[in-house]
Amino acid sequence: MAPTGQQQPPQSAATAPAAPPPASARGWLAVLAVTFGVFTVTATETMPIGLLPQMAAGSRVSEGTVGLTVTLYGLFAGVLAPVLTAATRRLDRGRLLLLILAVFVAGNAATAMATNYLWLMLVRLLVGCIHGVLWAIVASVAVRLVPPARSVRATAVVFSGISLATVLGVPLGTMVGQWLDWRAAFWALAACSAVALTATALLMPPMPPHGGVHLSELPRLLRAGNLRTAVAVTATVVIGHYAAYTYITPFLLRNVGIPSDLVGVLLLGFGAAGVVGNFLAGAVIGRGPALRTVVLGLIAGTGAAMALLLAAGGWRPAAIVFLLGWGLAYSALPVALQTLVFRSVPRAREAATSLYVLSFNVSISLGALCGSLALDHSGSSLVMVTGLGFCAAAFLIATRLRPERTAR
């Protein structure tokens, strides 16, 4: 099927020019619609984390078993992202985004209606399959909605949906689940998905695909030195972050001495700092500094915050400052790394991003596994040391970035 519904020559999917940016106001409204879609999709992925007891009781399985609906969801999203991005390379990107959001409307509704664990898991895995395609295309869609000079800012705005889902989406969904029922939280997500779908349908201009590649061509993209390095940096720093952050609660309780009733507030602060980090990254990168320098600085900042948090011990005020600094520095990294991926392979942005998504999602699970092993072996201090070690490795890998390839 041709991307615009009209017959096109076979080569048009690879050569069709990007749609010109729409009028500024409408373009930014479309970016906001996409951002709300990202917010909803991220909340959908992580919602079970806040509702484990209720979902376990409702499905008559253990909390750990329900947790697999998050872990396997992420793995499916990451592994299938390159495959499905390549398979949908000829579709209009706006229509593809609408299809993805429609799947989330149906998927959240089906999750809310699940009567047993098998139903719940199958629905989550099916939604997870399409999730990775969203991450592969969402940044490239955002930058085509605004003038080129505002592309980094548009990326930052869209990625802020991730942090906002952490700050608002999951906590609010958890409260809804506790007040009413866990199913009510997913009905609310279905409604949010429908709002995002409607707004996107009204605001998204025609967006013919361009730069798509066949699945067999993906390994060739990794010959671009900076893309290869960006994927390796992403894997290493994400493993480090999630090795430490997945188990930040026991660290704050045992090492810092934070009262249990304040841990949730601090995690909300971490997410809020992440929103700030998103926008700061967009502002800094948009001013044109060497992207290599930005990436190195953010990795160094993330690692330094971890090290200082570890060194702070029971000094609570300092520990809180370093925790927020960690949230700010780490949350700015996806904007910088996504921009790096775009600039490394400008003619195949979505295909390159699908490899980035694969690296990111699989590394989340590997990071949680590394942190679990560290926690069981030697306690919460080793968790932070493990995260710091991976950040140091990511910094060393990032030094291999070639400055001349990061130019616009």
Phi, psi and omega in degrees: 000133179288148186298332181255007180086359177248156181293130181235152172299150183305326184280355187295331181298330183268340188243352183300133180289156177296145175297138180296148180301137178286181177305145190307309183298313180295322179298316180289328173296322177295320176300318179295323177297317178296321178299318178294325175297317177297318176304312183293317181295318179295318178297323178299317181297317190260354185306319180302336181301319181276353185237022185304311182299315182294318180291324178295316179295319181291329181263354178062043175225175180284162177296324178297323179292319176296326178302335178295338178291343174267312183298308182290328174304310181296320179295316178298317180300316183288313185293322184272351182303310180296322183296309184285331175295318177293321182293332182256019187295342182263000182273144171305131187291326176296316179294322178296318178297320177297320178298317180298313180295324176298321177298322179289326174300308182294319183294318178292322177295317179295324177297316179298332182265001184300132181256351179205171186292322180300314177301312181302312183293318180298317179296315181298320180291321178296318177293321178300326180301319183274342183302315183297330178294323178302311181296329180290330186251342193295320181291319180293328174294315183300316184288341177275352180271349184229165176300151183307325181293344181252013187295318181294320178297319178298320177299316180297319180297313181297317181290340176296339176300330178294309181295322179295326176294324177291317184286319188246312190300302184294315178300317179295318178297322178296317179296318178299316179297324180284323181286318185251279183191153181299331179295326179298325179296321180282331171296322177296321177294323176298319179294318178297320178298321179294322177296315179298320179298314181295314181297318180294320179298324182283330190252339186284125177281167172304138185219079180302146180289153172205146178080010178289149179231155176289153181306323182293342181271352184300317179302330180295328180298329182289354174289340174291112189306316182290328176293315178302317179292320180299318179295319179293318178298316180302311181302315186289314183288327179290319175302314181298316181297310185284337173299321181272313189288328179302330183243030180292330181299308177299328178294314181295323180289314189270318186271323183264334181080028177288131176300145186300328182284354178257350182299315180300322179296318180294323179291326173296321176297321177301314179294321178296320176298327178295322177299315178299318179300320177304310185287325176296319178299316178299320181292317183291311182296323180297339178276355170094017176290163180300125183296327176303317180295319179297313181299313179299318181296319181290321176295316178299319179296319178297312180296319180297320179297319177298314182297317181291324176297319178295318182287335183295333179058233182272009178280093192296312181303317179294319181299320179295317179299315182291326176296315179294323176297323176298312180300319181294311184292314183293318183291341175282340184297316180303324178296315180294317182291321177297318177297321177298318178298315179301313184286338180287320181227073187296338182269356180216055187299313184292319178296317178296320179295326178298325176291323176297317179296318177303310180299316184296309187290317178296324182290333175300312180294319179295322178296314178299322178294314179299318179295321178298315179297319179295318181296316181291329185280317189215007175096183190289337177295318181294332176302313181291322178297321179298314178299318179296320179297318179292325177296320178298319178296319179297322179297316180297320178295319183294337177295345179279352177299140181262115185306325184292341179271353180263000178292156182291000000 
